[in-house]
């Protein structure tokens, strides 16, 4: 890649790849399937091998202009067309346009008698003719194993299949071959995986009555590729692979602030709210008004004319609307204006991956500014903790990349000693973490709210008591007692004590004032007495002085 | 399929080959020999070279080469290989009943 050297340095040729157009698969394969080479897709029944192969062809035609041949050994052309019509693939139209050719190969052992030497040149000619007739660049053979049931001579068949792979490579067509998974090996015949340049394994497993599908690239000659097992789904739009960690941490960030919808809560943050596009986790024990806080946020977004998507896994939309009216949050107006959309479903409705895809699709359709998921802890019921964590990682990443502010609530068990460790372990993924809890005192419970962390801004360290009032959530002022912050009845008692103390102090003050006044008056009286005394003494002295002067004048 | 009903019909046989390969030539030679012995005067052999007419492979679902197809009498029968095993060819074509 370097152009610094004076001589022209041509980069080593990279393996050319044929993009599949299948959601997520090109990401894992770093560009697609090996161009002009055979790829094996193997898996047990019901994995979607045929579907994946068909989508590879159809996307090839629609997105990349590569005509394709589908050679089916099991299903007829009509059956295939009917099967994929639900995915929006119009095979008859593609066939009519000369872009796709479906060729059904019928193999029936009972009709075939074998005498002496033969080869499968007929298949080659047939395939070659199909490829030439539309100038195909992509070929699918589904499922080549059917040949093994049709022809008794295994030796001939194995060498012919080897020759077929070689022949396909020579023709330069990108081929997908499907195969049933065998016992202890990737394929029944244990042959195809060795002659293919790329092997993709599809797996369908049931854990706790919920099916999850996994895809893994077993081998890919001449290139690097994702090696993990990736969940995949068969959706209305076709095949969809979800790379767990496809994203690098390089999303752009916003410096804008969005309000939490609770003024007192905003005030606890240094920047008076959340960063736009950040993810907020709200954890708490049962009945600590998590949903109310979440709806407050959603309603605030709508009030500012922003779109909010609310995933409710516990309450139906009418129930949510009714319940929120009791705390002064009227959602009907926002629902009517389309700013708010509530998507309610039971977590057990789908597997985790299905949920993720549903969420992805709704978000892609709706393009909201904020998303609320209430609660994520319910998802535990449909998957193991590690699965839920990986799903949430992907979801949070997805939302961050799209600059969508996300608020998630999570229920934590009150008995859990490590209250601050959420079960899903998503705390490290979120930017802001608010916890609400019961502050249980003598004979009562109060709700307290605190901020555990908030990336990128200062925040209050206090546990604040809050009330759910008719006008929404109100944070109360902090009241300090002799042993710290007091709440509820304790708060009231403390307030009364404070008032009493203030009154006593005032009375004491007034008493002191009066005492002072009295003393002043006594003092003033004494001063007046002394002055009178002084005046009489002065008079006396003056009289004596006058007498002395008179006596002196008489004496002269 | 009893032999009596088929004796009056003319047998239509089709041999699919791909070029003049050893297997194809052997197969054709073998076929002619068996027909002369067992179906003299009431058979037709059509040789189709798929290299020249690749579009014909689809119709009879031809995969293996050489393939012999018995079109008439019905039902259709297929025999693959160079037809070197006379016994199996005759059984396969229902000229000789299965033992």
XYZ file of C-alpha atoms in Angstrom:
655
model
C 0.000 0.000 0.000
C 2.938 2.339 0.609
C 3.731 4.877 -2.055
C 6.691 6.381 -0.254
C 9.283 4.337 -2.133
C 10.435 5.877 -5.409
C 9.906 2.674 -7.331
C 6.298 1.778 -7.917
C 5.414 -0.752 -5.255
C 2.401 -2.692 -6.322
C 0.576 -4.199 -3.383
C 0.354 -7.955 -3.301
C -2.891 -8.999 -4.894
C -5.589 -9.679 -2.384
C -7.894 -12.585 -2.814
C -10.763 -11.324 -4.925
C -14.136 -11.788 -3.289
C -17.694 -11.896 -4.460
C -19.931 -9.916 -2.106
C -22.961 -11.912 -1.052
C -25.166 -8.956 -0.199
C -26.379 -10.953 2.790
C -26.780 -8.793 5.837
C -23.684 -9.142 8.017
C -22.055 -12.014 6.130
C -19.813 -9.802 4.045
C -18.586 -8.210 7.239
C -17.495 -11.527 8.731
C -15.957 -12.774 5.524
C -14.281 -9.405 5.009
C -15.783 -8.864 1.628
C -17.682 -11.940 0.588
C -17.109 -15.441 -0.705
C -13.988 -16.338 -2.684
C -14.536 -15.129 -6.232
C -14.575 -17.892 -8.800
C -14.140 -20.631 -6.213
C -16.422 -23.095 -4.471
C -17.810 -22.434 -0.996
C -19.452 -25.116 1.072
C -22.403 -24.305 3.294
C -23.129 -27.163 5.635
C -25.578 -27.683 8.447
C -28.283 -29.951 9.724
C -31.885 -29.876 8.605
C -33.722 -26.589 8.966
C -30.657 -24.373 9.153
C -31.474 -22.344 6.104
C -28.768 -23.672 3.786
C -30.961 -23.508 0.718
C -32.220 -20.099 1.687
C -28.748 -18.732 2.172
C -27.652 -20.129 -1.174
C -30.723 -18.701 -2.879
C -30.229 -15.305 -1.318
C -26.619 -15.346 -2.506
C -27.888 -15.815 -6.053
C -30.784 -13.382 -5.902
C -28.716 -10.648 -4.264
C -26.056 -11.349 -6.863
C -28.563 -10.625 -9.583
C -30.279 -7.696 -7.917
C -27.357 -5.943 -6.261
C -24.330 -6.873 -8.304
C -25.704 -7.774 -11.713
C -24.286 -11.295 -11.667
C -26.557 -13.846 -13.328
C -26.842 -17.115 -11.461
C -27.706 -20.769 -11.865
C -29.461 -22.709 -9.148
C -29.140 -26.421 -9.585
C -31.527 -28.116 -7.213
C -31.248 -31.811 -6.475
C -34.052 -31.927 -3.950
C -36.703 -29.353 -4.738
C -38.301 -28.529 -8.037
C -38.131 -25.056 -9.525
C -41.758 -24.367 -8.611
C -41.267 -25.445 -5.026
C -38.200 -23.242 -4.704
C -39.988 -20.250 -6.150
C -42.896 -20.738 -3.775
C -40.594 -21.165 -0.777
C -38.699 -17.931 -1.245
C -41.633 -15.842 -2.444
C -42.336 -14.989 1.204
C -38.952 -13.263 1.331
C -39.864 -11.071 -1.586
C -37.755 -12.986 -4.103
C -39.601 -13.189 -7.397
C -37.828 -16.070 -9.061
C -40.114 -16.426 -12.094
C -39.513 -12.764 -12.949
C -35.755 -13.168 -12.626
C -35.929 -16.273 -14.780
C -37.967 -14.463 -17.395
C -35.393 -11.680 -17.419
C -32.711 -14.239 -18.156
C -30.856 -13.448 -14.951
C -31.556 -16.630 -13.096
C -31.873 -20.216 -14.116
C -33.394 -22.891 -11.956
C -32.481 -26.403 -12.922
C -34.035 -29.298 -11.107
C -31.956 -32.443 -11.243
C -33.954 -35.511 -10.521
C -32.032 -38.441 -9.144
C -33.872 -41.670 -8.513
C -31.995 -44.799 -7.706
C -34.891 -47.046 -8.613
C -34.815 -45.885 -12.204
C -31.123 -46.401 -12.650
C -29.312 -49.600 -13.385
C -25.547 -49.576 -13.368
C -23.442 -51.660 -15.695
C -19.810 -50.955 -16.148
C -17.866 -47.733 -16.225
C -19.391 -44.286 -16.353
C -18.740 -40.743 -15.290
C -20.866 -37.667 -14.531
C -20.035 -35.821 -17.706
C -23.768 -35.374 -18.265
C -24.013 -33.260 -15.128
C -21.046 -31.191 -16.220
C -22.523 -30.630 -19.652
C -25.849 -29.746 -18.193
C -24.377 -27.310 -15.727
C -22.080 -25.892 -18.367
C -25.025 -25.351 -20.669
C -27.006 -23.637 -17.944
C -24.064 -21.363 -17.130
C -23.451 -20.506 -20.781
C -27.091 -19.872 -21.561
C -27.298 -16.846 -19.234
C -23.632 -16.042 -18.734
C -23.828 -16.986 -15.067
C -21.183 -15.818 -12.642
C -22.680 -17.543 -9.627
C -23.758 -21.130 -9.222
C -25.512 -22.984 -6.443
C -25.593 -26.745 -6.104
C -28.212 -27.802 -3.581
C -27.628 -30.480 -2.236
C -24.897 -32.398 -3.939
C -25.313 -35.334 -1.576
C -28.426 -36.367 -3.383
C -26.034 -37.787 -5.949
C -24.756 -40.262 -3.404
C -28.195 -41.671 -2.940
C -28.674 -41.930 -6.691
C -25.446 -43.571 -7.740
C -24.206 -46.675 -6.064
C -20.562 -46.452 -7.007
C -19.007 -44.302 -4.277
C -15.535 -44.418 -5.792
C -16.677 -42.951 -9.086
C -18.805 -40.382 -7.341
C -16.051 -39.125 -5.074
C -13.619 -38.700 -7.887
C -16.300 -37.039 -10.005
C -17.185 -34.567 -7.259
C -13.535 -33.716 -6.922
C -13.441 -33.169 -10.662
C -16.594 -31.057 -10.418
C -15.027 -28.687 -7.905
C -11.943 -28.408 -10.096
C -14.123 -27.829 -13.138
C -16.128 -25.099 -11.375
C -12.904 -23.354 -10.429
C -11.706 -23.558 -14.006
C -14.961 -22.075 -15.188
C -14.357 -19.205 -12.774
C -17.840 -19.230 -11.307
C -18.397 -18.442 -7.650
C -20.155 -21.507 -6.356
C -22.094 -22.278 -3.225
C -22.545 -25.956 -2.505
C -24.785 -27.031 0.305
C -24.371 -30.236 2.267
C -26.028 -32.010 5.141
C -24.021 -32.133 8.275
C -22.610 -35.567 9.103
C -21.942 -37.343 12.369
C -18.622 -36.135 13.696
C -17.684 -34.451 10.457
C -18.877 -31.401 8.619
C -20.505 -33.346 5.811
C -21.869 -36.854 5.440
C -19.328 -37.825 2.850
C -16.422 -36.041 4.507
C -15.290 -34.904 1.108
C -16.712 -31.548 0.174
C -15.106 -29.647 3.032
C -11.657 -30.580 1.783
C -12.187 -29.519 -1.785
C -13.955 -26.263 -0.973
C -12.053 -23.029 -0.540
C -14.411 -21.730 2.074
C -16.592 -23.640 4.512
C -19.465 -22.044 6.378
C -21.138 -24.045 9.108
C -24.713 -23.329 10.095
C -25.922 -24.596 13.421
C -29.376 -24.738 14.891
C -29.517 -25.422 18.593
C -32.228 -25.375 21.175
C -31.347 -24.135 24.630
C -34.102 -23.931 27.212
C -36.748 -24.385 24.538
C -35.531 -21.415 22.566
C -33.875 -21.900 19.230
C -30.773 -19.987 18.427
C -28.987 -20.190 15.135
C -25.261 -19.804 14.834
C -22.969 -19.396 11.875
C -19.255 -20.064 11.832
C -16.663 -19.854 9.115
C -14.704 -23.045 9.476
C -12.168 -22.334 6.818
C -11.415 -19.726 4.244
C -8.343 -20.288 2.165
C -6.121 -17.327 1.521
C -7.764 -14.715 3.689
C -8.491 -13.729 7.231
C -12.037 -13.953 8.500
C -14.081 -13.690 11.659
C -13.649 -16.932 13.580
C -16.393 -16.664 16.154
C -19.807 -18.155 16.126
C -22.197 -15.504 14.979
C -25.916 -15.587 15.604
C -28.012 -15.380 12.480
C -31.651 -15.100 11.736
C -34.028 -15.822 8.972
C -36.266 -12.795 8.821
C -38.850 -11.446 6.438
C -36.019 -9.762 4.584
C -33.956 -12.901 4.291
C -30.813 -14.054 5.955
C -29.262 -11.832 8.585
C -25.976 -12.456 10.363
C -25.178 -10.425 13.439
C -21.506 -9.997 14.107
C -21.111 -9.584 17.853
C -18.206 -7.212 17.753
C -18.318 -5.775 14.310
C -17.959 -2.267 15.552
C -14.837 -0.471 16.453
C -15.116 2.099 19.189
C -14.970 5.082 16.932
C -18.422 6.564 16.878
C -18.772 10.312 16.799
C -20.052 11.975 19.956
C -22.338 14.877 20.585
C -21.808 17.658 23.079
C -25.510 18.452 23.279
C -27.458 17.768 26.428
C -30.871 16.207 26.717
C -33.028 16.587 29.775
C -34.051 13.633 31.888
C -37.546 15.085 32.228
C -37.127 15.483 35.984
C -35.771 18.955 36.838
C -34.340 17.819 40.148
C -32.497 14.992 38.475
C -31.094 17.269 35.798
C -29.740 19.476 38.553
C -27.714 16.569 39.903
C -25.657 16.485 36.732
C -22.907 18.989 36.114
C -24.256 19.699 32.634
C -27.927 19.567 33.669
C -28.865 16.412 31.777
C -27.532 13.516 29.716
C -25.288 13.758 26.705
C -27.200 13.272 23.495
C -26.498 9.841 22.044
C -25.252 8.417 25.319
C -26.635 5.336 26.997
C -28.246 5.519 30.383
C -28.909 2.624 32.689
C -31.530 2.883 35.393
C -31.402 0.078 37.909
C -33.548 -0.493 40.920
C -35.475 -2.948 43.000
C -39.149 -3.636 42.422
C -41.514 -0.703 42.736
C -38.937 2.036 42.728
C -40.556 3.993 39.900
C -38.124 2.936 37.202
C -40.832 2.953 34.587
C -42.092 6.338 35.732
C -38.605 7.785 35.427
C -38.203 6.193 32.009
C -41.531 7.556 30.801
C -40.657 10.989 32.190
C -37.613 10.947 29.956
C -39.614 9.727 26.956
C -42.274 12.383 27.497
C -39.629 15.080 27.833
C -38.100 14.055 24.488
C -41.528 14.266 22.871
C -42.203 17.615 24.508
C -39.142 18.919 22.738
C -40.471 17.606 19.457
C -38.085 14.646 19.271
C -39.050 11.133 18.345
C -38.927 8.471 20.994
C -39.311 4.734 20.702
C -40.404 2.868 23.806
C -39.923 -0.887 24.059
C -42.130 -2.184 26.823
C -41.487 -5.752 27.903
C -43.825 -5.668 30.868
C -46.846 -3.525 30.135
C -49.126 -3.142 27.167
C -49.330 0.335 25.606
C -52.844 1.122 26.955
C -51.808 0.005 30.426
C -48.704 2.141 30.280
C -50.685 5.161 29.105
C -53.279 4.701 31.835
C -50.733 4.204 34.585
C -48.708 7.199 33.549
C -51.759 9.442 33.597
C -51.901 8.893 37.354
C -48.565 10.637 37.696
C -49.430 13.486 35.375
C -47.739 12.132 32.257
C -50.188 12.177 29.384
C -48.753 10.150 26.557
C -51.844 10.100 24.329
C -50.985 13.376 22.681
C -47.487 12.183 21.760
C -48.791 8.848 20.547
C -51.320 10.617 18.359
C -48.713 12.954 16.907
C -46.442 9.990 16.175
C -43.569 11.343 18.236
C -43.882 8.462 20.634
C -44.118 4.886 19.574
C -44.626 2.088 22.066
C -43.604 -1.408 21.044
C -44.806 -3.914 23.566
C -44.032 -7.599 23.503
C -43.337 -10.413 25.902
C -39.643 -11.229 26.123
C -40.458 -14.893 25.697
C -42.117 -14.189 22.375
C -38.841 -14.502 20.576
C -35.296 -15.622 21.004
C -32.828 -12.935 21.877
C -31.532 -12.555 18.379
C -35.026 -12.134 17.090
C -35.560 -9.364 19.610
C -32.381 -7.702 18.522
C -33.339 -7.855 14.896
C -36.834 -6.601 15.643
C -35.377 -3.694 17.571
C -32.889 -3.011 14.778
C -35.580 -3.027 12.159
C -37.981 -0.811 14.069
C -35.190 1.637 14.796
C -34.148 1.630 11.160
C -37.751 2.290 10.112
C -38.544 4.867 12.754
C -35.230 6.726 13.066
C -35.979 7.898 16.627
C -33.886 10.358 18.632
C -34.237 8.321 21.773
C -34.966 4.736 22.658
C -36.242 3.405 25.968
C -36.057 -0.275 26.813
C -38.083 -1.201 29.843
C -36.696 -3.414 31.240
C -33.666 -5.225 29.913
C -33.626 -7.574 32.896
C -36.627 -9.447 31.503
C -34.551 -10.610 28.582
C -32.682 -12.880 30.947
C -35.689 -15.151 30.744
C -34.898 -15.960 27.134
C -31.166 -16.390 27.221
C -28.144 -16.956 29.347
C -26.424 -14.007 30.955
C -23.544 -14.064 28.517
C -25.913 -14.125 25.564
C -27.930 -11.249 26.924
C -24.753 -9.319 27.549
C -23.517 -9.863 24.033
C -26.878 -8.866 22.635
C -26.977 -5.712 24.719
C -23.420 -4.883 23.742
C -24.438 -5.020 20.132
C -27.587 -3.068 20.756
C -25.857 -0.317 22.705
C -23.151 -0.119 20.060
C -25.753 0.103 17.363
C -27.596 2.902 19.149
C -24.404 4.810 19.861
C -23.233 4.644 16.301
C -26.567 6.041 15.233
C -26.397 8.805 17.834
C -29.570 7.667 19.561
C -29.925 8.381 23.258
C -30.826 5.137 24.972
C -32.351 4.674 28.385
C -32.622 1.169 29.743
C -34.147 0.073 32.986
C -33.104 -3.025 34.835
C -34.634 -4.757 37.784
C -32.216 -5.906 40.439
C -33.020 -8.272 43.230
C -33.301 -6.626 46.600
C -31.611 -9.533 48.303
C -28.654 -9.354 46.025
C -25.705 -8.389 48.141
C -23.932 -6.828 45.212
C -26.633 -4.400 44.336
C -24.406 -2.381 42.165
C -23.455 -5.309 39.950
C -26.204 -5.635 37.418
C -26.816 -9.157 36.326
C -26.331 -8.341 32.717
C -22.987 -6.802 33.446
C -23.771 -3.979 31.104
C -22.701 -1.306 33.535
C -19.351 -0.933 31.844
C -21.110 -0.365 28.554
C -23.298 2.501 29.641
C -22.269 6.105 30.067
C -24.594 7.071 32.849
C -25.844 4.859 35.601
C -28.628 5.926 37.914
C -29.818 3.703 40.687
C -33.119 3.955 42.511
C -33.762 2.005 45.676
C -35.916 1.586 48.707
C -34.741 3.421 51.748
C -36.445 1.344 54.385
C -36.852 2.978 57.778
C -39.051 2.321 60.759
C -42.438 1.321 59.383
C -42.071 2.842 55.957
C -40.323 2.756 52.641
C -39.033 5.719 50.764
C -37.492 5.998 47.358
C -33.979 7.204 46.938
C -32.103 8.037 43.802
C -28.419 8.397 43.232
C -26.017 8.643 40.343
C -23.416 5.918 40.316
C -21.534 7.220 37.380
C -21.778 9.699 34.609
C -19.035 9.736 32.058
C -17.741 13.099 31.065
C -19.503 15.303 33.570
C -19.547 16.101 37.266
C -22.479 14.748 39.222
C -23.931 14.892 42.679
C -22.881 12.205 45.135
C -26.002 12.484 47.272
C -28.760 9.959 47.663
C -31.833 12.030 46.951
C -35.268 11.133 48.150
C -37.972 11.542 45.566
C -41.735 11.437 45.499
C -44.021 10.227 42.767
C -46.664 12.941 42.775
C -49.677 13.776 40.633
C -47.432 16.035 38.633
C -44.685 13.537 38.093
C -41.499 12.882 39.933
C -40.242 15.466 42.374
C -36.893 15.316 44.049
C -36.925 16.566 47.631
C -34.333 18.821 49.145
C -31.672 17.136 51.125
C -32.328 17.118 54.878
C -29.391 16.413 57.110
C -29.974 14.785 60.470
C -27.489 14.072 63.212
C -26.529 10.808 61.455
C -26.654 11.882 57.825
C -29.406 12.301 55.269
C -32.894 11.542 56.564
C -35.958 10.573 54.578
C -39.683 10.055 54.887
C -41.117 10.270 58.417
C -37.607 10.758 59.670
C -37.412 13.738 57.356
C -40.659 15.089 58.828
C -39.508 14.492 62.405
C -36.249 16.155 61.648
C -38.087 19.085 60.111
C -40.292 19.398 63.231
C -37.278 19.190 65.462
C -35.639 21.857 63.396
C -38.701 24.085 63.625
C -38.963 23.591 67.394
C -35.343 24.386 67.807
C -35.700 27.501 65.729
C -38.701 28.608 67.809
C -36.881 28.011 71.060
C -33.939 29.917 69.782
C -36.121 32.782 68.771
C -37.833 32.896 72.160
C -34.512 32.841 73.934
C -33.353 35.615 71.721
C -36.401 37.706 72.509
C -35.984 37.040 76.221
C -32.419 38.198 76.062
C -33.509 41.306 74.243
C -36.029 42.108 76.961
C -33.482 41.497 79.717
C -31.108 43.857 78.026
C -33.803 46.463 77.748
C -34.580 46.127 81.434
C -30.949 46.514 82.386
C -30.659 49.501 80.162
C -33.631 51.079 81.892
C -32.162 50.339 85.377
C -28.891 51.788 84.246
C -30.557 54.851 82.898
C -32.437 55.270 86.263
C -29.212 54.990 88.196
C -27.559 57.487 85.891
C -30.428 59.938 86.495
C -30.145 59.462 90.309
C -26.433 60.020 90.203
C -26.936 63.109 88.095
C -29.526 64.477 90.584
C -27.160 63.696 93.458
C -24.358 65.422 91.615
C -26.531 68.440 90.967
C -27.430 68.773 94.672
C -23.757 68.389 95.597
C -22.939 71.034 93.045
C -25.613 73.313 94.486
C -24.237 72.783 97.992
C -20.714 73.571 96.869
C -21.859 76.618 95.019
C -23.716 77.846 98.161
C -20.670 77.294 100.356
C -18.554 79.155 97.881
C -20.924 82.129 97.890
C -20.977 82.197 101.706
C -17.181 82.183 101.781
C -17.009 85.067 99.401
C -19.566 87.052 101.440
C -17.652 86.357 104.648
C -14.448 87.654 103.055
C -16.158 90.840 101.954
C -17.466 91.390 105.580
C -13.996 90.854 106.967
C -12.399 93.596 104.910
C -43.889 -55.993 -17.444
C -44.462 -59.230 -19.297
C -42.547 -59.993 -22.421
C -45.627 -60.931 -24.425
C -47.094 -57.432 -24.472
C -43.826 -55.848 -25.494
C -43.010 -58.191 -28.328
C -45.226 -56.410 -30.815
C -43.883 -52.910 -30.030
C -40.818 -51.322 -31.517
C -38.349 -50.523 -28.816
C -37.090 -46.968 -28.758
C -33.703 -46.705 -27.152
C -31.661 -43.591 -26.650
C -27.990 -43.589 -25.840
C -26.544 -40.411 -24.417
C -22.820 -39.913 -24.960
C -20.381 -37.043 -24.707
C -18.027 -37.170 -27.640
C -16.290 -40.246 -28.936
C -14.891 -41.566 -25.685
C -13.882 -45.142 -25.100
C -16.814 -45.661 -22.776
C -19.264 -44.300 -25.333
C -17.936 -46.409 -28.148
C -17.939 -49.524 -25.966
C -21.458 -48.806 -24.816
C -22.795 -48.370 -28.335
C -21.088 -51.532 -29.543
C -22.474 -53.511 -26.611
C -25.966 -52.151 -27.121
C -26.047 -53.028 -30.796
C -24.877 -56.539 -30.024
C -27.596 -57.175 -27.413
C -30.322 -55.737 -29.616
C -29.355 -57.875 -32.563
C -29.461 -60.916 -30.299
C -32.714 -60.224 -28.458
C -34.744 -57.574 -30.289
C -33.855 -58.157 -33.900
C -35.975 -56.073 -36.259
C -37.980 -54.233 -33.629
C -35.692 -51.663 -32.136
C -34.442 -48.152 -32.853
C -31.276 -46.709 -31.384
C -30.850 -42.956 -31.223
C -27.411 -41.714 -30.177
C -27.352 -38.223 -28.690
C -24.036 -36.481 -28.291
C -24.469 -34.005 -25.463
C -21.386 -32.091 -26.525
C -23.347 -31.148 -29.621
C -26.755 -30.834 -27.988
C -26.180 -29.915 -24.332
C -29.768 -28.675 -23.977
C -31.042 -32.258 -24.318
C -29.459 -33.352 -21.038
C -32.225 -31.733 -19.014
C -35.136 -33.526 -20.648
C -34.165 -37.047 -19.704
C -32.396 -35.984 -16.488
C -29.046 -37.177 -17.698
C -26.172 -36.957 -15.238
C -24.003 -39.970 -15.957
C -22.370 -40.686 -19.263
C -22.994 -42.996 -21.013
C -26.687 -43.419 -20.182
C -29.069 -45.675 -22.030
C -32.719 -44.669 -21.829
C -35.568 -46.962 -22.801
C -38.306 -44.585 -23.962
C -40.671 -47.247 -25.331
C -42.070 -49.460 -23.982
C -42.971 -47.593 -20.820
C -41.956 -47.162 -18.062
C -38.775 -45.294 -18.756
C -35.686 -47.172 -17.725
C -32.177 -45.868 -17.384
C -28.986 -47.837 -17.496
C -25.712 -46.110 -16.881
C -22.217 -47.291 -17.677
C -20.567 -48.878 -20.709
C -23.107 -51.737 -20.719
C -20.325 -54.303 -20.333
C -22.393 -56.561 -18.065
C -24.848 -58.221 -20.436
C -26.887 -59.857 -17.733
C -27.563 -56.569 -15.959
C -28.405 -54.763 -19.184
C -30.959 -57.385 -20.165
C -32.517 -57.337 -16.708
C -32.433 -53.562 -16.645
C -34.245 -53.335 -19.978
C -36.742 -55.993 -18.880
C -35.730 -58.198 -21.764
C -34.987 -60.887 -19.246
C -37.124 -61.124 -16.108
C -35.451 -60.385 -12.786
C -34.455 -63.504 -10.962
